[in-house]
Amino acid sequence: MSLSTSLPMLQLLDDFPLKRSSKWSNPFLSPTLLMPFPREPRPSNVHLISNPPLVPKPNPRNLRTQTKISPRRRDIRAHISSTNPPTASSTTKHIVFGSVLTVAFATTNRVLYKLALVPMKNYPFFLAQFTTFGYVVIYFSILGMRYHAGIVTDEMLAQPKSRFVVIGVLEALGLATGMSAGAMLPGPAIPLLNQTFLVWQLIFSTFLLGRKYSFSQIAGCLLVATGVTVAVTSGSNSSKMLSGVEFVWPALMIASNAFQAGASIIKEYVFIDAGARLEGKSLDIFVVNSFGSGFQALFVLLFLPLLSSMKGIPFAQLPSYLKSGAGCFLNIGTNSSDCNGAPLLPFLYVIINLIFNISLLHLVKVSSAVVTSLAVMLSVPISIYVLSLPLPYLPDGTTLSPFFLFGNMVLVLGLILYTIPQPTKQS
């Protein structure tokens, strides 16, 4: 609640005792000096609200002295807490609404990414780099407009940039290690190892943010990760998915999730710390999006030779590859016959992915990184179900195995277990 909503009433209460009666304009002739105050105890702030009917109006000097004696800070806190207090139900509704939006945009984002790869099937690396560097321009443009509109203040822009540097480094390292490990791992093993992301978040939020989780919340998170794993890997021979794979590649994928989870926890810490630095004001999410994406793009640019080689693109051929990818993205040039569906599908994916990233960071701001991860995990089986249906440019549907339904049941059970009311007070 903003402090400014209570200041007019406090000012009115301060000005009320300063009105003097014209009859007793001389303070030395005031009858208050001859008539003592009643001795019965009464609240110290009664004179600020109303005067007793049987006691003459006291001297303004005496009242001003009593006002100084009364604990001003305690009165302000009491006044603020008594008007429009934030309720748990309103906060819960806000989080639920943000979670529903995040699940919807995450599902749409996954489906449109699959559709965008139909025309961009030979240029997924271009699509990834286009979103990485393109969003920096978009985020800073929006940040500039919000700054000129007065929404973003100088105090918000003065947040320590070292945290955004760490976020950029961690996200760039997560991208590099994830791409290198993904090139050596079988497809069904990747979503299985990606579920360690939530485990890393629980660990980092406990040690870095000091959060405390009950046994049911931890069990709920593990059930959600297990349900997503069962749903994603249903129908695959999971018993032999890692046979013949060196240990370094699964370990590198787990480390990639650790980097990404650490970046998400630092983003949550930025919002928490900004609340204290800005004296209760809310940090604009485009400050975090802009600087975080900017430093991420900077370090991705430094890792670009390594990333391109992992995708089988020699660094010397990277300019021609990007040029061909841009032509396919816009569906112009000699290779336009192989890019059916562009530019509509790639542009739709870029727009929805941008909105999804904004909603994702907003949910981190109003709730926590762990709640945001649970919402994103809920979108995974929903996306798989939607992609199993006949879609434009993907007319061939697939049949889901019974393990997919079982995995969804485990996932929902984990969400229920995490969100049930806790008997103990949580941090």
Short mmCIF file of C-alpha atoms in Angstrom, two decimals:
data_model
loop_
_atom_site.label_atom_id
_atom_site.label_comp_id
_atom_site.label_asym_id
_atom_site.label_seq_id
_atom_site.Cartn_x
_atom_site.Cartn_y
_atom_site.Cartn_z
CA MET A 1 0.00 0.00 0.00
CA SER A 2 1.32 3.39 -0.91
CA LEU A 3 2.13 5.84 1.84
CA SER A 4 0.74 8.71 -0.23
CA THR A 5 -2.84 7.50 0.24
CA SER A 6 -2.63 8.29 3.96
CA LEU A 7 -0.81 11.62 3.81
CA PRO A 8 -3.90 13.83 3.12
CA MET A 9 -5.66 12.55 6.23
CA LEU A 10 -2.52 12.94 8.32
CA GLN A 11 -2.11 16.50 7.06
CA LEU A 12 -5.73 17.24 7.92
CA LEU A 13 -5.20 15.97 11.45
CA ASP A 14 -2.06 18.06 11.79
CA ASP A 15 -3.73 21.26 10.61
CA PHE A 16 -6.85 20.86 12.75
CA PRO A 17 -5.28 21.87 16.14
CA LEU A 18 -3.63 24.95 14.63
CA LYS A 19 -6.93 26.82 14.20
CA ARG A 20 -7.19 29.49 16.93
CA SER A 21 -10.30 30.97 18.36
CA SER A 22 -10.68 34.69 17.72
CA LYS A 23 -11.88 35.20 21.29
CA TRP A 24 -8.64 33.99 22.81
CA SER A 25 -6.18 35.39 20.33
CA ASN A 26 -3.65 36.12 23.09
CA PRO A 27 -2.15 32.79 24.25
CA PHE A 28 -1.28 34.22 27.67
CA LEU A 29 -4.98 34.93 28.37
CA SER A 30 -6.13 31.47 27.36
CA PRO A 31 -8.36 29.77 29.97
CA THR A 32 -6.32 26.61 29.41
CA LEU A 33 -3.61 28.05 31.65
CA LEU A 34 -6.13 28.38 34.48
CA MET A 35 -7.95 25.08 33.98
CA PRO A 36 -6.02 21.84 34.16
CA PHE A 37 -6.74 18.88 31.86
CA PRO A 38 -8.84 16.01 33.21
CA ARG A 39 -6.84 13.45 35.14
CA GLU A 40 -8.67 10.35 33.88
CA PRO A 41 -6.55 8.40 31.34
CA ARG A 42 -7.47 8.66 27.70
CA PRO A 43 -5.77 7.90 24.39
CA SER A 44 -2.96 10.27 23.49
CA ASN A 45 -4.42 11.06 20.08
CA VAL A 46 -7.95 12.06 21.20
CA HIS A 47 -7.12 15.72 20.70
CA LEU A 48 -6.34 14.99 17.07
CA ILE A 49 -9.88 13.75 16.39
CA SER A 50 -12.34 15.53 18.64
CA ASN A 51 -12.44 17.66 21.81
CA PRO A 52 -14.29 16.57 24.97
CA PRO A 53 -17.55 18.49 25.23
CA LEU A 54 -16.96 19.71 28.80
CA VAL A 55 -13.36 20.88 28.41
CA PRO A 56 -12.57 24.27 26.82
CA LYS A 57 -10.54 24.31 23.68
CA PRO A 58 -6.89 23.88 24.73
CA ASN A 59 -4.05 26.14 23.79
CA PRO A 60 -2.47 25.40 20.41
CA ARG A 61 1.00 25.56 21.94
CA ASN A 62 0.14 22.84 24.41
CA LEU A 63 -1.40 20.74 21.69
CA ARG A 64 1.62 21.20 19.51
CA THR A 65 3.83 20.08 22.39
CA GLN A 66 1.69 17.00 22.93
CA THR A 67 1.81 16.20 19.23
CA LYS A 68 5.59 16.22 19.38
CA ILE A 69 5.59 13.91 22.35
CA SER A 70 3.35 11.33 20.69
CA PRO A 71 5.27 8.77 18.63
CA ARG A 72 4.76 10.07 15.13
CA ARG A 73 6.11 7.03 13.30
CA ARG A 74 3.91 4.68 15.26
CA ASP A 75 0.82 6.80 14.44
CA ILE A 76 1.62 6.73 10.75
CA ARG A 77 2.06 2.97 10.78
CA ALA A 78 -1.18 2.48 12.65
CA HIS A 79 -3.02 4.76 10.24
CA ILE A 80 -1.63 3.01 7.20
CA SER A 81 -2.37 -0.45 8.54
CA SER A 82 -5.93 0.49 9.30
CA THR A 83 -6.76 1.66 5.76
CA ASN A 84 -6.92 -0.72 2.81
CA PRO A 85 -4.61 -3.43 4.20
CA PRO A 86 -3.29 -5.91 1.61
CA THR A 87 -5.21 -9.14 1.93
CA ALA A 88 -3.91 -12.62 1.25
CA SER A 89 -6.87 -13.32 -1.03
CA SER A 90 -6.04 -10.40 -3.36
CA THR A 91 -2.40 -11.50 -3.56
CA THR A 92 -3.44 -15.07 -4.26
CA LYS A 93 -5.80 -13.96 -7.02
CA HIS A 94 -3.02 -11.93 -8.58
CA ILE A 95 -0.65 -14.90 -8.54
CA VAL A 96 -3.29 -17.29 -9.89
CA PHE A 97 -4.16 -14.90 -12.70
CA GLY A 98 -0.49 -14.44 -13.59
CA SER A 99 0.05 -18.20 -13.50
CA VAL A 100 -2.87 -18.83 -15.86
CA LEU A 101 -1.53 -16.25 -18.30
CA THR A 102 1.95 -17.74 -18.10
CA VAL A 103 0.67 -21.27 -18.76
CA ALA A 104 -1.38 -20.02 -21.73
CA PHE A 105 1.50 -18.07 -23.28
CA ALA A 106 3.99 -20.88 -22.55
CA THR A 107 1.74 -23.40 -24.31
CA THR A 108 1.19 -21.11 -27.28
CA ASN A 109 4.92 -20.38 -27.41
CA ARG A 110 5.84 -24.08 -27.59
CA VAL A 111 3.25 -24.81 -30.26
CA LEU A 112 4.26 -21.82 -32.40
CA TYR A 113 7.93 -22.73 -32.06
CA LYS A 114 7.16 -26.15 -33.50
CA LEU A 115 5.17 -24.51 -36.31
CA ALA A 116 7.90 -21.94 -36.96
CA LEU A 117 10.42 -24.74 -37.44
CA VAL A 118 8.42 -25.96 -40.43
CA PRO A 119 9.71 -23.15 -42.70
CA MET A 120 12.86 -22.63 -40.60
CA LYS A 121 13.81 -26.31 -40.33
CA ASN A 122 17.28 -25.62 -41.76
CA TYR A 123 17.81 -22.44 -39.74
CA PRO A 124 16.96 -23.07 -36.07
CA PHE A 125 20.25 -21.47 -35.02
CA PHE A 126 19.33 -18.30 -36.89
CA LEU A 127 15.92 -18.21 -35.20
CA ALA A 128 17.55 -18.53 -31.76
CA GLN A 129 20.07 -15.75 -32.43
CA PHE A 130 17.43 -13.52 -33.98
CA THR A 131 15.32 -13.68 -30.81
CA THR A 132 18.37 -13.20 -28.56
CA PHE A 133 19.67 -10.05 -30.25
CA GLY A 134 16.34 -8.76 -31.55
CA TYR A 135 14.78 -8.69 -28.10
CA VAL A 136 17.56 -6.45 -26.82
CA VAL A 137 16.50 -3.74 -29.27
CA ILE A 138 12.81 -4.25 -28.47
CA TYR A 139 13.27 -4.27 -24.68
CA PHE A 140 15.43 -1.14 -24.61
CA SER A 141 13.01 0.64 -26.95
CA ILE A 142 10.12 -0.12 -24.60
CA LEU A 143 12.28 0.87 -21.63
CA GLY A 144 13.06 4.23 -23.25
CA MET A 145 9.37 4.92 -23.91
CA ARG A 146 8.44 4.04 -20.33
CA TYR A 147 11.26 6.25 -19.03
CA HIS A 148 10.05 9.27 -21.00
CA ALA A 149 6.49 8.54 -19.82
CA GLY A 150 7.66 8.70 -16.19
CA ILE A 151 6.92 5.04 -15.41
CA VAL A 152 10.60 4.16 -15.10
CA THR A 153 12.52 6.50 -12.79
CA ASP A 154 16.20 7.34 -12.42
CA GLU A 155 16.27 5.37 -9.16
CA MET A 156 15.12 2.25 -11.05
CA LEU A 157 17.83 2.69 -13.66
CA ALA A 158 20.41 3.16 -10.89
CA GLN A 159 20.08 -0.45 -9.73
CA PRO A 160 23.46 -2.22 -9.43
CA LYS A 161 24.43 -3.49 -12.88
CA SER A 162 26.71 -6.19 -11.51
CA ARG A 163 23.69 -8.42 -10.89
CA PHE A 164 22.58 -8.10 -14.51
CA VAL A 165 26.11 -9.00 -15.58
CA VAL A 166 25.88 -12.19 -13.52
CA ILE A 167 22.46 -12.94 -15.03
CA GLY A 168 23.85 -12.50 -18.53
CA VAL A 169 26.87 -14.71 -17.83
CA LEU A 170 24.75 -17.49 -16.31
CA GLU A 171 22.19 -17.49 -19.12
CA ALA A 172 24.92 -17.47 -21.77
CA LEU A 173 26.72 -20.34 -20.04
CA GLY A 174 23.43 -22.23 -19.74
CA LEU A 175 22.83 -21.78 -23.46
CA ALA A 176 26.35 -22.86 -24.44
CA THR A 177 26.48 -25.93 -22.18
CA GLY A 178 22.92 -26.92 -23.07
CA MET A 179 23.60 -26.78 -26.80
CA SER A 180 26.84 -28.75 -26.49
CA ALA A 181 25.22 -31.45 -24.34
CA GLY A 182 22.05 -31.56 -26.45
CA ALA A 183 24.10 -32.35 -29.55
CA MET A 184 25.45 -35.51 -27.88
CA LEU A 185 22.38 -36.74 -25.96
CA PRO A 186 19.42 -38.72 -27.32
CA GLY A 187 16.16 -36.81 -27.62
CA PRO A 188 14.18 -38.46 -24.77
CA ALA A 189 17.04 -37.88 -22.30
CA ILE A 190 16.99 -34.09 -22.70
CA PRO A 191 13.55 -33.40 -21.11
CA LEU A 192 14.39 -35.92 -18.40
CA LEU A 193 17.56 -34.06 -17.42
CA ASN A 194 15.86 -30.68 -17.78
CA GLN A 195 13.68 -31.46 -14.77
CA THR A 196 16.71 -30.85 -12.56
CA PHE A 197 16.04 -27.15 -13.21
CA LEU A 198 13.36 -27.10 -10.50
CA VAL A 199 15.61 -28.95 -8.05
CA TRP A 200 18.35 -26.37 -8.58
CA GLN A 201 15.85 -23.59 -8.00
CA LEU A 202 14.80 -25.08 -4.66
CA ILE A 203 18.45 -25.33 -3.60
CA PHE A 204 19.43 -21.83 -4.72
CA SER A 205 16.33 -20.14 -3.27
CA THR A 206 17.03 -21.83 0.06
CA PHE A 207 20.67 -20.71 0.29
CA LEU A 208 20.54 -17.39 -1.58
CA LEU A 209 17.10 -16.09 -0.59
CA GLY A 210 16.72 -17.86 2.75
CA ARG A 211 13.38 -19.38 1.81
CA LYS A 212 12.03 -22.33 3.77
CA TYR A 213 9.97 -25.06 2.14
CA SER A 214 7.87 -27.64 3.90
CA PHE A 215 8.10 -31.33 3.17
CA SER A 216 4.85 -31.25 1.20
CA GLN A 217 6.11 -28.40 -1.01
CA ILE A 218 9.35 -30.20 -1.79
CA ALA A 219 7.47 -33.43 -2.47
CA GLY A 220 5.03 -31.54 -4.69
CA CYS A 221 7.87 -30.07 -6.77
CA LEU A 222 9.46 -33.49 -7.19
CA LEU A 223 6.12 -34.98 -8.23
CA VAL A 224 5.66 -32.24 -10.82
CA ALA A 225 9.12 -32.95 -12.25
CA THR A 226 8.39 -36.68 -12.27
CA GLY A 227 5.03 -36.20 -13.97
CA VAL A 228 6.54 -34.03 -16.71
CA THR A 229 9.28 -36.60 -17.26
CA VAL A 230 6.81 -39.46 -17.59
CA ALA A 231 4.57 -37.45 -19.93
CA VAL A 232 7.41 -36.31 -22.18
CA THR A 233 9.24 -39.63 -22.38
CA SER A 234 6.11 -41.77 -22.75
CA GLY A 235 6.49 -44.33 -25.48
CA SER A 236 10.29 -44.18 -25.53
CA ASN A 237 12.69 -46.87 -24.40
CA SER A 238 13.82 -44.96 -21.34
CA SER A 239 15.76 -47.88 -19.91
CA LYS A 240 18.38 -47.59 -22.69
CA MET A 241 18.21 -43.88 -23.48
CA LEU A 242 21.60 -43.15 -21.87
CA SER A 243 23.34 -46.38 -22.87
CA GLY A 244 26.63 -45.69 -24.62
CA VAL A 245 26.59 -41.99 -23.67
CA GLU A 246 29.60 -40.63 -21.80
CA PHE A 247 28.92 -39.32 -18.32
CA VAL A 248 30.21 -35.84 -19.18
CA TRP A 249 27.25 -35.03 -21.45
CA PRO A 250 24.43 -35.69 -18.94
CA ALA A 251 26.50 -33.85 -16.32
CA LEU A 252 26.89 -30.91 -18.70
CA MET A 253 23.12 -30.79 -19.29
CA ILE A 254 22.52 -30.80 -15.53
CA ALA A 255 25.06 -27.96 -15.18
CA SER A 256 23.21 -26.05 -17.91
CA ASN A 257 20.02 -26.22 -15.85
CA ALA A 258 21.96 -25.07 -12.79
CA PHE A 259 23.13 -21.96 -14.67
CA GLN A 260 19.62 -21.14 -15.84
CA ALA A 261 18.12 -21.75 -12.39
CA GLY A 262 20.73 -19.50 -10.78
CA ALA A 263 19.87 -16.70 -13.22
CA SER A 264 16.16 -16.98 -12.38
CA ILE A 265 16.83 -16.84 -8.62
CA ILE A 266 19.03 -13.75 -9.05
CA LYS A 267 16.21 -12.07 -10.99
CA GLU A 268 13.90 -12.76 -8.06
CA TYR A 269 16.52 -11.34 -5.68
CA VAL A 270 16.74 -8.18 -7.83
CA PHE A 271 13.02 -7.54 -7.34
CA ILE A 272 13.24 -8.21 -3.60
CA ASP A 273 16.26 -5.96 -3.11
CA ALA A 274 14.78 -3.21 -5.28
CA GLY A 275 11.79 -3.01 -2.96
CA ALA A 276 14.12 -1.92 -0.15
CA ARG A 277 16.24 0.37 -2.33
CA LEU A 278 13.21 2.10 -3.85
CA GLU A 279 11.47 2.48 -0.44
CA GLY A 280 8.58 0.19 -1.27
CA LYS A 281 8.20 1.12 -4.94
CA SER A 282 7.94 -1.67 -7.46
CA LEU A 283 10.80 -2.15 -9.90
CA ASP A 284 9.66 -2.07 -13.51
CA ILE A 285 10.09 -5.47 -15.18
CA PHE A 286 11.52 -3.89 -18.35
CA VAL A 287 14.55 -2.72 -16.37
CA VAL A 288 15.36 -6.35 -15.56
CA ASN A 289 14.39 -7.59 -19.03
CA SER A 290 16.44 -4.96 -20.85
CA PHE A 291 19.69 -5.14 -18.89
CA GLY A 292 19.49 -8.90 -18.38
CA SER A 293 18.92 -9.53 -22.09
CA GLY A 294 21.57 -6.99 -23.02
CA PHE A 295 24.33 -8.67 -21.04
CA GLN A 296 23.12 -12.10 -22.17
CA ALA A 297 23.44 -11.02 -25.82
CA LEU A 298 26.90 -9.62 -25.10
CA PHE A 299 28.21 -12.89 -23.72
CA VAL A 300 26.41 -14.95 -26.37
CA LEU A 301 28.25 -12.83 -28.93
CA LEU A 302 31.52 -13.78 -27.26
CA PHE A 303 30.52 -17.47 -27.34
CA LEU A 304 29.25 -17.27 -30.92
CA PRO A 305 32.20 -19.12 -32.54
CA LEU A 306 31.77 -21.97 -30.07
CA LEU A 307 27.98 -22.07 -30.46
CA SER A 308 28.10 -22.09 -34.25
CA SER A 309 30.62 -24.93 -34.31
CA MET A 310 28.37 -26.96 -32.00
CA LYS A 311 25.58 -26.61 -34.56
CA GLY A 312 27.87 -27.80 -37.34
CA ILE A 313 28.32 -24.33 -38.84
CA PRO A 314 31.95 -23.27 -39.36
CA PHE A 315 32.49 -19.78 -38.08
CA ALA A 316 33.81 -18.63 -41.47
CA GLN A 317 30.50 -19.66 -43.05
CA LEU A 318 28.38 -18.03 -40.36
CA PRO A 319 27.71 -14.75 -42.28
CA SER A 320 26.38 -16.61 -45.33
CA TYR A 321 24.31 -18.87 -43.07
CA LEU A 322 22.74 -15.87 -41.32
CA LYS A 323 22.03 -14.23 -44.67
CA SER A 324 20.26 -17.34 -45.95
CA GLY A 325 18.36 -17.65 -42.66
CA ALA A 326 17.16 -14.06 -42.92
CA GLY A 327 15.97 -14.72 -46.47
CA CYS A 328 14.02 -17.78 -45.33
CA PHE A 329 12.64 -15.90 -42.32
CA LEU A 330 11.24 -13.22 -44.63
CA ASN A 331 10.45 -15.75 -47.39
CA ILE A 332 12.43 -13.87 -50.02
CA GLY A 333 15.34 -14.93 -52.22
CA THR A 334 16.21 -18.07 -54.08
CA ASN A 335 15.39 -20.46 -51.22
CA SER A 336 11.83 -19.18 -50.67
CA SER A 337 10.30 -22.37 -52.08
CA ASP A 338 11.59 -24.33 -49.09
CA CYS A 339 10.24 -21.80 -46.56
CA ASN A 340 6.50 -22.35 -46.89
CA GLY A 341 4.73 -20.68 -43.97
CA ALA A 342 7.19 -17.81 -43.58
CA PRO A 343 7.12 -15.00 -42.62
CA LEU A 344 3.78 -15.52 -40.84
CA LEU A 345 4.74 -18.42 -38.58
CA PRO A 346 8.20 -17.09 -37.56
CA PHE A 347 6.78 -13.64 -36.81
CA LEU A 348 3.95 -15.13 -34.74
CA TYR A 349 6.47 -17.14 -32.75
CA VAL A 350 8.68 -14.08 -32.13
CA ILE A 351 5.72 -11.98 -30.93
CA ILE A 352 4.30 -14.68 -28.63
CA ASN A 353 7.75 -15.53 -27.31
CA LEU A 354 8.25 -11.86 -26.44
CA ILE A 355 4.93 -11.71 -24.58
CA PHE A 356 5.72 -15.01 -22.86
CA ASN A 357 9.06 -13.70 -21.55
CA ILE A 358 7.35 -10.59 -20.18
CA SER A 359 4.63 -12.63 -18.45
CA LEU A 360 7.29 -14.98 -17.11
CA LEU A 361 9.24 -12.20 -15.44
CA HIS A 362 6.03 -10.59 -14.15
CA LEU A 363 5.11 -13.86 -12.43
CA VAL A 364 8.58 -14.03 -10.88
CA LYS A 365 8.01 -10.49 -9.59
CA VAL A 366 4.61 -11.16 -7.97
CA SER A 367 5.32 -14.70 -6.72
CA SER A 368 8.65 -16.54 -6.93
CA ALA A 369 10.91 -18.31 -9.37
CA VAL A 370 9.75 -21.72 -8.13
CA VAL A 371 6.06 -20.92 -8.72
CA THR A 372 6.98 -19.67 -12.19
CA SER A 373 8.78 -22.92 -12.98
CA LEU A 374 5.76 -24.94 -11.86
CA ALA A 375 3.56 -22.92 -14.22
CA VAL A 376 5.95 -23.49 -17.13
CA MET A 377 6.12 -27.21 -16.37
CA LEU A 378 2.33 -27.39 -16.44
CA SER A 379 2.43 -26.08 -20.01
CA VAL A 380 4.65 -28.96 -21.22
CA PRO A 381 2.04 -31.76 -21.27
CA ILE A 382 -0.60 -29.33 -22.52
CA SER A 383 1.67 -28.45 -25.43
CA ILE A 384 2.29 -32.10 -26.19
CA TYR A 385 -1.44 -32.75 -26.31
CA VAL A 386 -2.05 -29.77 -28.64
CA LEU A 387 0.79 -30.87 -30.92
CA SER A 388 -0.68 -34.36 -31.10
CA LEU A 389 -3.74 -32.91 -32.86
CA PRO A 390 -3.83 -32.14 -36.62
CA LEU A 391 -2.63 -28.55 -37.06
CA PRO A 392 -1.97 -26.29 -40.05
CA TYR A 393 1.41 -27.23 -41.57
CA LEU A 394 1.39 -30.27 -39.19
CA PRO A 395 -1.55 -32.30 -40.50
CA ASP A 396 -0.32 -35.65 -39.19
CA GLY A 397 -1.46 -36.10 -35.60
CA THR A 398 0.00 -38.60 -33.16
CA THR A 399 -1.49 -40.99 -30.66
CA LEU A 400 -0.51 -40.51 -27.04
CA SER A 401 0.29 -43.50 -24.86
CA PRO A 402 -1.38 -44.23 -21.50
CA PHE A 403 1.85 -43.16 -19.81
CA PHE A 404 1.14 -39.61 -20.97
CA LEU A 405 -2.13 -39.55 -19.03
CA PHE A 406 -0.43 -41.10 -16.02
CA GLY A 407 2.30 -38.46 -16.11
CA ASN A 408 -0.31 -35.70 -16.19
CA MET A 409 -2.05 -37.19 -13.17
CA VAL A 410 1.24 -37.22 -11.25
CA LEU A 411 1.92 -33.61 -12.31
CA VAL A 412 -1.49 -32.39 -11.10
CA LEU A 413 -1.03 -34.27 -7.84
CA GLY A 414 2.30 -32.51 -7.33
CA LEU A 415 0.72 -29.09 -7.97
CA ILE A 416 -2.04 -29.80 -5.46
CA LEU A 417 0.48 -30.98 -2.88
CA TYR A 418 2.57 -27.84 -3.36
CA THR A 419 -0.32 -25.37 -3.12
CA ILE A 420 -2.27 -26.84 -0.17
CA PRO A 421 -2.36 -24.53 2.88
CA GLN A 422 0.59 -25.05 5.20
CA PRO A 423 0.09 -25.28 8.98
CA THR A 424 3.43 -23.60 9.67
CA LYS A 425 4.38 -20.05 8.78
CA GLN A 426 6.47 -19.95 5.60
CA SER A 427 9.34 -17.55 4.99
#
